Structure formats: C-alpha cells, structure tokens
C-alpha cells in the first residue's frame, strides 16, 4: 500500500471502535491515520466539548464537513469519523465519492456499556444519557445502514474485526472509481 491508496472512512455510532480499528489498520498498511474529532480539535485549538458548548452543534457539523471537503489527504488515509459526521444530508454521499466507507456496528446495549464509562462526549452530558443515547441510536440507525457495508464489532476480538474491515476495504478499493 502506498500514499496513492484509496481512502478508507470508518463511520458508525460512538463507542463502536472506529479509532482503535483505524489506527491498527493504518499501522499495518503503512497508511496515515486521522481521527476527525482530533483534527478538528487541533485546528480549532479547543476540545469538541468546548466547541459544542461555546459555538453550538451546528458549528461543529460545519467543521466536520470542512474537514471532509478540504481538510485531509485525497489518498492514503484511514479516517475515523465522529459518530454524527454522516448524519447531515449529503455527507454520506460526499464520503462515498472520496473513498471506501465502512460502518462499524454494535447493538445499543453494548454502546451503552462502552459509552457510560467515559464523560468526554458532549451529546451525553444530559440528565438522562441513556435515554439520549437510545434516541440518537434510533434516529441514526437508518443512516448508518445506508453506508453500505456494516461490520459487527460486538463480542469479537479486535484483531478479527480489523481483519474483517481489511477484507472489505481491499475488495471495495479494487472496484473504487473517483
Ligand atoms: C458525536 C460523536 C463523537 C464526537 C461528538 C459528536 C456524535 O465522536 O464527534 O461528540 O454526534 O455521535 P465519536 O463517535 O468518536 O465518539
């Protein structure tokens, strides 16, 4: 694999392991790993939670779009996308034009377990985070399904998930046309 490799975009709900798998595969393939949240934080000089609090969610979504449109290399990158990045109209189509899109999937119960242990996600800083998570999951399920390929991440060792994502990526990258 080289710097001319088709980009891989990992999408899916928060807590599905997009960054862990992305980082692992990037190392394995010699590609560049980017996490959309981190890139936005670096450029803005503030944490995602602060952007939500000070500028609002709409501003954050615009920054996500800008990152996808202009803020990352056209080839040779594996991008872990924030969970809501594919939600605004047109974003999924944009990703599909730029590379292979794979959705990491997990049942809501698993997501609940994984996300309740952390506190950095602004969307879950509410009185009832479980209810909020269930609502978001229900709203987004249909959008994630439209991504094309979904890889189940529940109750599987990380290396098996990564190997599955790699098989799908290789197949889809071979047929990818810009
Ligand atoms: C969000 C997911 C987060 C981050 C932000 C909003 C979402 O990324 O972009 O907190 O709307 O689902 P992760 O999916 O990496 O947690």
Coordinates of N, CA, C and O and ligand atoms in Angstrom, one line a residue, residues 12-15 18-19 35-37 48 52 57 60-61 64 81-85 120-123 136 140 144, ligand 1:
X12 N -19.9 5.2 12.0 CA -20.7 4.4 12.9 C -20.9 5.2 14.2 O -20.3 6.2 14.5
X13 N -21.7 4.6 15.1 CA -22.1 5.2 16.3 C -20.9 5.3 17.2 O -19.9 4.6 17.1
X14 N -21.0 6.3 18.2 CA -19.9 6.4 19.1 C -19.7 5.1 19.9 O -20.7 4.4 20.1
X15 N -18.5 4.8 20.2 CA -18.2 3.6 21.0 C -18.2 2.3 20.2 O -18.2 1.2 20.8
X18 N -14.2 2.7 16.1 CA -13.6 3.2 14.8 C -12.2 3.6 14.9 O -11.4 3.3 14.0
X19 N -11.8 4.3 16.0 CA -10.4 4.8 16.1 C -9.5 3.7 16.4 O -8.4 3.6 15.8
X35 N -8.2 11.1 12.9 CA -9.5 11.0 13.6 C -10.2 12.4 13.4 O -9.5 13.4 13.7
X36 N -11.4 12.4 12.9 CA -12.0 13.7 12.5 C -12.1 14.6 13.8 O -11.8 15.8 13.7
X37 N -12.5 14.0 14.9 CA -12.6 14.8 16.1 C -11.2 15.5 16.5 O -11.1 16.7 16.8
X48 N -13.7 19.2 21.5 CA -15.0 19.0 20.9 C -16.1 19.5 21.8 O -17.0 20.3 21.5
X52 N -18.9 22.5 21.1 CA -20.3 22.3 21.3 C -20.9 23.4 22.3 O -21.9 24.0 22.0
X57 N -23.7 22.9 18.2 CA -23.6 21.7 17.4 C -23.5 22.0 15.9 O -22.7 21.4 15.2
X60 N -20.0 22.8 14.9 CA -19.2 21.5 14.9 C -19.5 20.7 13.6 O -18.6 20.2 13.0
X61 N -20.8 20.6 13.2 CA -21.1 19.9 12.0 C -20.5 20.5 10.8 O -20.1 19.8 9.8
X64 N -17.0 19.6 10.6 CA -16.8 18.2 10.2 C -16.9 18.2 8.6 O -16.1 17.5 8.0
X81 N -14.3 8.6 11.6 CA -15.3 9.8 11.6 C -16.1 9.8 12.8 O -16.6 8.8 13.3
X82 N -16.3 11.0 13.4 CA -17.1 11.2 14.6 C -18.5 10.6 14.3 O -19.0 10.6 13.1
X83 N -19.2 10.1 15.3 CA -20.4 9.4 15.1 C -21.5 10.1 14.3 O -22.3 9.5 13.6
X84 N -21.5 11.4 14.5 CA -22.6 12.2 13.8 C -22.2 12.8 12.5 O -23.0 13.4 11.8
X85 N -21.0 12.5 12.0 CA -20.5 13.1 10.8 C -21.3 12.8 9.6 O -21.5 13.6 8.7
X120 N -16.4 12.3 28.0 CA -16.0 13.4 27.1 C -17.0 13.8 26.0 O -16.8 14.7 25.3
X121 N -18.1 13.0 25.9 CA -18.9 13.2 24.8 C -20.0 14.2 25.1 O -20.9 14.0 25.9
X122 N -20.0 15.4 24.4 CA -21.0 16.5 24.8 C -22.4 16.1 24.7 O -23.3 16.5 25.4
X123 N -22.7 15.2 23.7 CA -24.1 14.9 23.4 C -24.7 14.1 24.6 O -25.9 14.0 24.8
X136 N -30.8 8.9 19.9 CA -29.9 9.1 18.8 C -29.7 7.8 18.0 O -29.6 7.9 16.8
X140 N -30.5 7.5 14.1 CA -29.4 7.3 13.1 C -29.3 5.9 12.5 O -28.6 5.8 11.5
X144 N -27.0 4.9 9.2 CA -25.8 4.0 9.2 C -26.0 2.8 8.3 O -25.1 2.4 7.6
Ligands
LIG1 C1 -20.6 12.6 18.1 C2 -19.6 11.6 18.3 C3 -18.3 11.9 18.7 C4 -17.9 13.4 18.5 C5 -19.0 14.3 19.1 C6 -20.4 14.0 18.5 C7 -21.9 12.2 17.6 O1 -17.3 11.1 18.1 O2 -17.8 13.7 17.1 O3 -19.0 14.1 20.4 O4 -22.7 13.0 17.2 O5 -22.2 10.9 17.6 P1 -17.1 9.5 18.4 O6 -18.0 8.8 17.5 O7 -15.7 9.3 18.0 O8 -17.4 9.3 19.9

